Amino acid sequence: MIIDIPEGQEPIGYVWGEMVPGIGVAAATFSMSVYEHTTLGLREFEAARLRVAQINGCLFCLDWRTEREGAKVEEEFADAVVRWRTTDLFDERTRLAAEYAERYTLDHHGLDEAFWERMTARYSQREIVELTMSIGSWLAFGRLNHVLGIDAVCVLPGH
């Protein structure tokens, strides 16, 4: 970790809330909005989120599982996200969410007409914008946590 965290402070709360409150609090609000206001299905949401986490290498994000009304994706889901091209655990929307997350994160200039034809056949324009904003949030904030090294010292609730 390259940021000094005062004794007794929780690293993410300190960095995101106290160090730069004018920016960090706004970033945290945006990050939480992605979870609180999503209209995407849990599997699509988690496929995109986990693919970004896998690419970013954020340890906290890799361990996290989004929960909705007591439901989470199955244990083998994260491994299936790595194999999004070939897994039989995904429907076409879930597969596209993982693909979009990967391409957005690694080669956003390569999002071609063929991809967008497949995407717009399965997702509404509103869903595409929502997924795009969500992926952008995970890309930025997961990398922030990893680059600063706070992803390795944060503990998930209940751990």
Short mmCIF file of C-alpha atoms in Angstrom, two decimals:
data_model
loop_
_atom_site.label_atom_id
_atom_site.label_comp_id
_atom_site.label_asym_id
_atom_site.label_seq_id
_atom_site.Cartn_x
_atom_site.Cartn_y
_atom_site.Cartn_z
CA MET A 1 0.00 0.00 0.00
CA ILE A 2 1.40 3.38 -0.97
CA ILE A 3 -1.01 5.46 1.12
CA ASP A 4 -0.46 5.82 4.86
CA ILE A 5 -3.63 4.93 6.72
CA PRO A 6 -3.90 6.28 10.28
CA GLU A 7 -4.19 3.70 13.05
CA GLY A 8 -7.76 2.55 13.51
CA GLN A 9 -9.00 3.85 10.15
CA GLU A 10 -10.65 1.56 7.58
CA PRO A 11 -8.57 2.04 4.38
CA ILE A 12 -11.30 2.47 1.75
CA GLY A 13 -13.40 4.69 4.01
CA TYR A 14 -10.38 6.84 4.81
CA VAL A 15 -9.11 7.19 1.24
CA TRP A 16 -12.53 7.65 -0.34
CA GLY A 17 -14.10 9.73 2.40
CA GLU A 18 -11.55 11.67 4.38
CA MET A 19 -8.45 12.25 2.27
CA VAL A 20 -10.19 14.07 -0.58
CA PRO A 21 -13.76 14.58 0.61
CA GLY A 22 -14.79 16.80 -2.30
CA ILE A 23 -13.83 14.12 -4.80
CA GLY A 24 -13.91 10.88 -2.83
CA VAL A 25 -17.43 11.30 -1.50
CA ALA A 26 -18.72 12.09 -5.00
CA ALA A 27 -16.90 9.03 -6.37
CA ALA A 28 -18.32 6.85 -3.60
CA THR A 29 -21.82 8.17 -4.29
CA PHE A 30 -21.45 7.34 -7.99
CA SER A 31 -20.05 3.91 -7.16
CA MET A 32 -22.94 3.13 -4.80
CA SER A 33 -25.50 4.43 -7.32
CA VAL A 34 -24.40 1.73 -9.76
CA TYR A 35 -25.52 -0.88 -7.22
CA GLU A 36 -28.57 0.88 -5.82
CA HIS A 37 -30.20 1.98 -9.06
CA THR A 38 -29.35 -0.75 -11.54
CA THR A 39 -32.10 -2.22 -13.68
CA LEU A 40 -29.84 -4.96 -15.07
CA GLY A 41 -30.32 -8.58 -14.10
CA LEU A 42 -27.99 -9.89 -11.40
CA ARG A 43 -26.16 -12.33 -13.72
CA GLU A 44 -25.53 -9.67 -16.40
CA PHE A 45 -24.45 -7.17 -13.77
CA GLU A 46 -22.09 -9.61 -12.06
CA ALA A 47 -20.65 -10.93 -15.34
CA ALA A 48 -19.60 -7.42 -16.35
CA ARG A 49 -18.47 -6.44 -12.84
CA LEU A 50 -16.40 -9.58 -12.31
CA ARG A 51 -14.79 -9.36 -15.75
CA VAL A 52 -13.62 -5.83 -14.97
CA ALA A 53 -12.40 -6.99 -11.55
CA GLN A 54 -10.46 -9.85 -13.15
CA ILE A 55 -8.79 -7.48 -15.61
CA ASN A 56 -8.12 -4.79 -12.97
CA GLY A 57 -6.78 -7.31 -10.47
CA CYS A 58 -8.58 -5.57 -7.59
CA LEU A 59 -8.54 -8.13 -4.78
CA PHE A 60 -11.48 -6.56 -2.96
CA CYS A 61 -13.57 -6.50 -6.17
CA LEU A 62 -12.66 -10.11 -6.97
CA ASP A 63 -13.91 -11.24 -3.55
CA TRP A 64 -17.08 -9.16 -3.63
CA ARG A 65 -20.39 -10.70 -4.75
CA THR A 66 -23.35 -8.43 -5.35
CA GLU A 67 -26.41 -9.54 -3.44
CA ARG A 68 -30.00 -8.74 -4.36
CA GLU A 69 -32.89 -9.73 -2.14
CA GLY A 70 -30.72 -12.42 -0.56
CA ALA A 71 -29.59 -13.87 -3.90
CA LYS A 72 -26.03 -14.05 -5.23
CA VAL A 73 -24.56 -15.73 -8.28
CA GLU A 74 -23.42 -19.33 -7.82
CA GLU A 75 -19.91 -20.12 -6.57
CA GLU A 76 -18.61 -21.23 -10.00
CA PHE A 77 -19.83 -18.04 -11.67
CA ALA A 78 -16.48 -16.20 -11.41
CA ASP A 79 -14.69 -19.05 -13.19
CA ALA A 80 -17.37 -19.00 -15.87
CA VAL A 81 -16.76 -15.27 -16.39
CA VAL A 82 -13.15 -16.02 -17.32
CA ARG A 83 -14.52 -18.48 -19.90
CA TRP A 84 -17.38 -16.25 -21.06
CA ARG A 85 -16.83 -17.24 -24.71
CA THR A 86 -17.37 -20.97 -24.12
CA THR A 87 -19.24 -21.46 -20.85
CA ASP A 88 -22.66 -23.04 -21.00
CA LEU A 89 -23.69 -21.28 -17.77
CA PHE A 90 -24.47 -18.00 -19.57
CA ASP A 91 -27.35 -16.90 -21.71
CA GLU A 92 -26.61 -14.49 -24.57
CA ARG A 93 -27.19 -11.31 -22.51
CA THR A 94 -24.83 -12.48 -19.76
CA ARG A 95 -22.20 -13.47 -22.32
CA LEU A 96 -22.52 -10.07 -24.01
CA ALA A 97 -22.17 -8.28 -20.68
CA ALA A 98 -18.88 -10.09 -19.99
CA GLU A 99 -17.67 -9.46 -23.53
CA TYR A 100 -18.57 -5.78 -23.37
CA ALA A 101 -16.77 -5.39 -20.05
CA GLU A 102 -13.65 -7.04 -21.45
CA ARG A 103 -13.62 -5.09 -24.68
CA TYR A 104 -14.45 -1.78 -22.97
CA THR A 105 -11.63 -2.35 -20.49
CA LEU A 106 -8.98 -3.65 -22.88
CA ASP A 107 -9.83 -2.35 -26.37
CA HIS A 108 -12.62 0.21 -26.43
CA HIS A 109 -11.48 1.36 -29.88
CA GLY A 110 -12.22 -2.15 -31.15
CA LEU A 111 -15.96 -2.01 -30.41
CA ASP A 112 -17.05 -2.45 -34.01
CA GLU A 113 -20.38 -2.48 -35.87
CA ALA A 114 -20.70 -6.26 -35.59
CA PHE A 115 -20.43 -6.04 -31.80
CA TRP A 116 -22.98 -3.21 -31.61
CA GLU A 117 -25.40 -5.13 -33.82
CA ARG A 118 -25.28 -8.05 -31.38
CA MET A 119 -25.50 -5.73 -28.38
CA THR A 120 -28.46 -3.69 -29.64
CA ALA A 121 -30.31 -6.88 -30.55
CA ARG A 122 -30.26 -7.94 -26.86
CA TYR A 123 -30.06 -4.68 -24.85
CA SER A 124 -32.12 -1.50 -25.00
CA GLN A 125 -30.32 1.82 -25.41
CA ARG A 126 -31.05 2.63 -21.77
CA GLU A 127 -29.53 -0.69 -20.65
CA ILE A 128 -26.45 -0.07 -22.81
CA VAL A 129 -25.91 3.35 -21.22
CA GLU A 130 -26.41 1.90 -17.74
CA LEU A 131 -23.99 -0.96 -18.40
CA THR A 132 -21.47 1.47 -19.90
CA MET A 133 -21.61 3.74 -16.84
CA SER A 134 -21.34 0.73 -14.54
CA ILE A 135 -18.32 -0.67 -16.36
CA GLY A 136 -16.71 2.79 -16.30
CA SER A 137 -17.24 2.98 -12.55
CA TRP A 138 -15.75 -0.46 -11.92
CA LEU A 139 -12.83 0.20 -14.25
CA ALA A 140 -11.94 3.51 -12.60
CA PHE A 141 -12.53 2.65 -8.96
CA GLY A 142 -11.24 -0.92 -9.02
CA ARG A 143 -8.03 0.32 -10.59
CA LEU A 144 -7.83 3.16 -8.10
CA ASN A 145 -8.07 0.69 -5.20
CA HIS A 146 -5.53 -1.66 -6.78
CA VAL A 147 -3.03 1.02 -7.83
CA LEU A 148 -3.06 2.57 -4.35
CA GLY A 149 -2.80 -0.87 -2.77
CA ILE A 150 -5.89 -0.48 -0.61
CA ASP A 151 -7.59 -3.48 -2.25
CA ALA A 152 -5.26 -5.83 -0.36
CA VAL A 153 -6.01 -4.43 3.10
CA CYS A 154 -9.78 -4.07 2.89
CA VAL A 155 -11.93 -6.77 4.40
CA LEU A 156 -15.38 -7.65 3.17
CA PRO A 157 -18.16 -7.33 5.72
CA GLY A 158 -18.57 -10.64 7.54
CA HIS A 159 -15.00 -11.83 6.83
#
